[in-house]
Amino acid sequence: WDETTEARAARYQAIAEDIAAVAYAPDAPVLYGGARDRAHTAALLVAVAVLESGLAAANSAVTCASVKN
């Protein structure tokens, strides 16, 4: 994948915004206790995403609507 630095930064920003939206959603399950419970949940989501995909650009092109059962 050829990706400019700006495009990569924008993609990473979008991923971060998506993770924050999920972790801080009022109805999202909280996986940890304490003052930073949702921040720790977000960190776990980032860790799993990096482990599973390395945040590869090819994975950002896939949407739920584009996946066929």
PDB file of C-alpha atoms in Angstrom:
ATOM      1  CA  TRP A   1       0.000   0.000   0.000  1.00  0.00           C
ATOM      2  CA  ASP A   2       1.338   3.351  -1.021  1.00  0.00           C
ATOM      3  CA  GLU A   3       0.170   5.849   1.543  1.00  0.00           C
ATOM      4  CA  THR A   4       1.388   9.358   2.165  1.00  0.00           C
ATOM      5  CA  THR A   5       2.375  10.441   5.640  1.00  0.00           C
ATOM      6  CA  GLU A   6      -0.657  12.727   5.718  1.00  0.00           C
ATOM      7  CA  ALA A   7      -3.030   9.940   4.669  1.00  0.00           C
ATOM      8  CA  ARG A   8      -1.571   7.601   7.279  1.00  0.00           C
ATOM      9  CA  ALA A   9      -1.934  10.246   9.993  1.00  0.00           C
ATOM     10  CA  ALA A  10      -5.539  10.871   8.964  1.00  0.00           C
ATOM     11  CA  ARG A  11      -6.280   7.134   9.015  1.00  0.00           C
ATOM     12  CA  TYR A  12      -4.726   6.754  12.473  1.00  0.00           C
ATOM     13  CA  GLN A  13      -6.739   9.752  13.670  1.00  0.00           C
ATOM     14  CA  ALA A  14      -9.952   8.148  12.378  1.00  0.00           C
ATOM     15  CA  ILE A  15      -9.081   4.884  14.138  1.00  0.00           C
ATOM     16  CA  ALA A  16      -8.430   6.746  17.383  1.00  0.00           C
ATOM     17  CA  GLU A  17     -11.733   8.589  17.097  1.00  0.00           C
ATOM     18  CA  ASP A  18     -13.598   5.321  16.453  1.00  0.00           C
ATOM     19  CA  ILE A  19     -11.988   3.637  19.448  1.00  0.00           C
ATOM     20  CA  ALA A  20     -12.766   6.612  21.690  1.00  0.00           C
ATOM     21  CA  ALA A  21     -16.381   6.656  20.499  1.00  0.00           C
ATOM     22  CA  VAL A  22     -16.759   2.978  21.396  1.00  0.00           C
ATOM     23  CA  ALA A  23     -14.896   3.069  24.723  1.00  0.00           C
ATOM     24  CA  TYR A  24     -16.652   6.226  25.938  1.00  0.00           C
ATOM     25  CA  ALA A  25     -20.150   5.371  24.698  1.00  0.00           C
ATOM     26  CA  PRO A  26     -22.570   5.551  27.641  1.00  0.00           C
ATOM     27  CA  ASP A  27     -23.870   2.042  26.975  1.00  0.00           C
ATOM     28  CA  ALA A  28     -20.429   0.469  26.422  1.00  0.00           C
ATOM     29  CA  PRO A  29     -19.351  -2.154  28.937  1.00  0.00           C
ATOM     30  CA  VAL A  30     -16.619  -0.973  31.292  1.00  0.00           C
ATOM     31  CA  LEU A  31     -13.885  -3.567  31.583  1.00  0.00           C
ATOM     32  CA  TYR A  32     -11.941  -1.964  34.422  1.00  0.00           C
ATOM     33  CA  GLY A  33     -12.734  -0.108  37.618  1.00  0.00           C
ATOM     34  CA  GLY A  34     -11.419   3.196  38.822  1.00  0.00           C
ATOM     35  CA  ALA A  35     -11.127   6.740  37.595  1.00  0.00           C
ATOM     36  CA  ARG A  36      -9.578   5.806  34.251  1.00  0.00           C
ATOM     37  CA  ASP A  37     -11.756   2.782  33.508  1.00  0.00           C
ATOM     38  CA  ARG A  38     -12.785   3.864  30.015  1.00  0.00           C
ATOM     39  CA  ALA A  39      -9.256   5.015  29.139  1.00  0.00           C
ATOM     40  CA  HIS A  40      -7.972   1.560  30.077  1.00  0.00           C
ATOM     41  CA  THR A  41     -10.720  -0.024  27.968  1.00  0.00           C
ATOM     42  CA  ALA A  42      -9.664   2.158  25.018  1.00  0.00           C
ATOM     43  CA  ALA A  43      -6.034   1.143  25.532  1.00  0.00           C
ATOM     44  CA  LEU A  44      -7.048  -2.522  25.420  1.00  0.00           C
ATOM     45  CA  LEU A  45      -8.937  -1.936  22.165  1.00  0.00           C
ATOM     46  CA  VAL A  46      -5.850  -0.290  20.657  1.00  0.00           C
ATOM     47  CA  ALA A  47      -3.646  -3.168  21.783  1.00  0.00           C
ATOM     48  CA  VAL A  48      -5.949  -5.761  20.228  1.00  0.00           C
ATOM     49  CA  ALA A  49      -6.217  -3.769  16.994  1.00  0.00           C
ATOM     50  CA  VAL A  50      -2.440  -3.484  16.694  1.00  0.00           C
ATOM     51  CA  LEU A  51      -1.953  -7.168  17.514  1.00  0.00           C
ATOM     52  CA  GLU A  52      -4.596  -8.325  15.050  1.00  0.00           C
ATOM     53  CA  SER A  53      -3.914  -6.045  12.087  1.00  0.00           C
ATOM     54  CA  GLY A  54      -0.961  -3.804  12.783  1.00  0.00           C
ATOM     55  CA  LEU A  55      -3.411  -1.026  11.822  1.00  0.00           C
ATOM     56  CA  ALA A  56      -2.736  -1.898   8.198  1.00  0.00           C
ATOM     57  CA  ALA A  57      -4.318   0.314   5.570  1.00  0.00           C
ATOM     58  CA  ALA A  58      -5.944  -2.689   3.874  1.00  0.00           C
ATOM     59  CA  ASN A  59      -8.032  -3.299   6.974  1.00  0.00           C
ATOM     60  CA  SER A  60      -9.301   0.272   7.072  1.00  0.00           C
ATOM     61  CA  ALA A  61     -10.815  -0.214   3.625  1.00  0.00           C
ATOM     62  CA  VAL A  62     -13.157  -2.921   4.928  1.00  0.00           C
ATOM     63  CA  THR A  63     -16.521  -1.886   6.299  1.00  0.00           C
ATOM     64  CA  CYS A  64     -19.290  -3.958   7.828  1.00  0.00           C
ATOM     65  CA  ALA A  65     -21.379  -3.328   4.704  1.00  0.00           C
ATOM     66  CA  SER A  66     -18.621  -4.671   2.454  1.00  0.00           C
ATOM     67  CA  VAL A  67     -18.254  -7.985   4.303  1.00  0.00           C
ATOM     68  CA  LYS A  68     -20.485 -10.727   2.922  1.00  0.00           C
ATOM     69  CA  ASN A  69     -21.675 -13.570   5.117  1.00  0.00           C
TER      70      ASN A  69
END
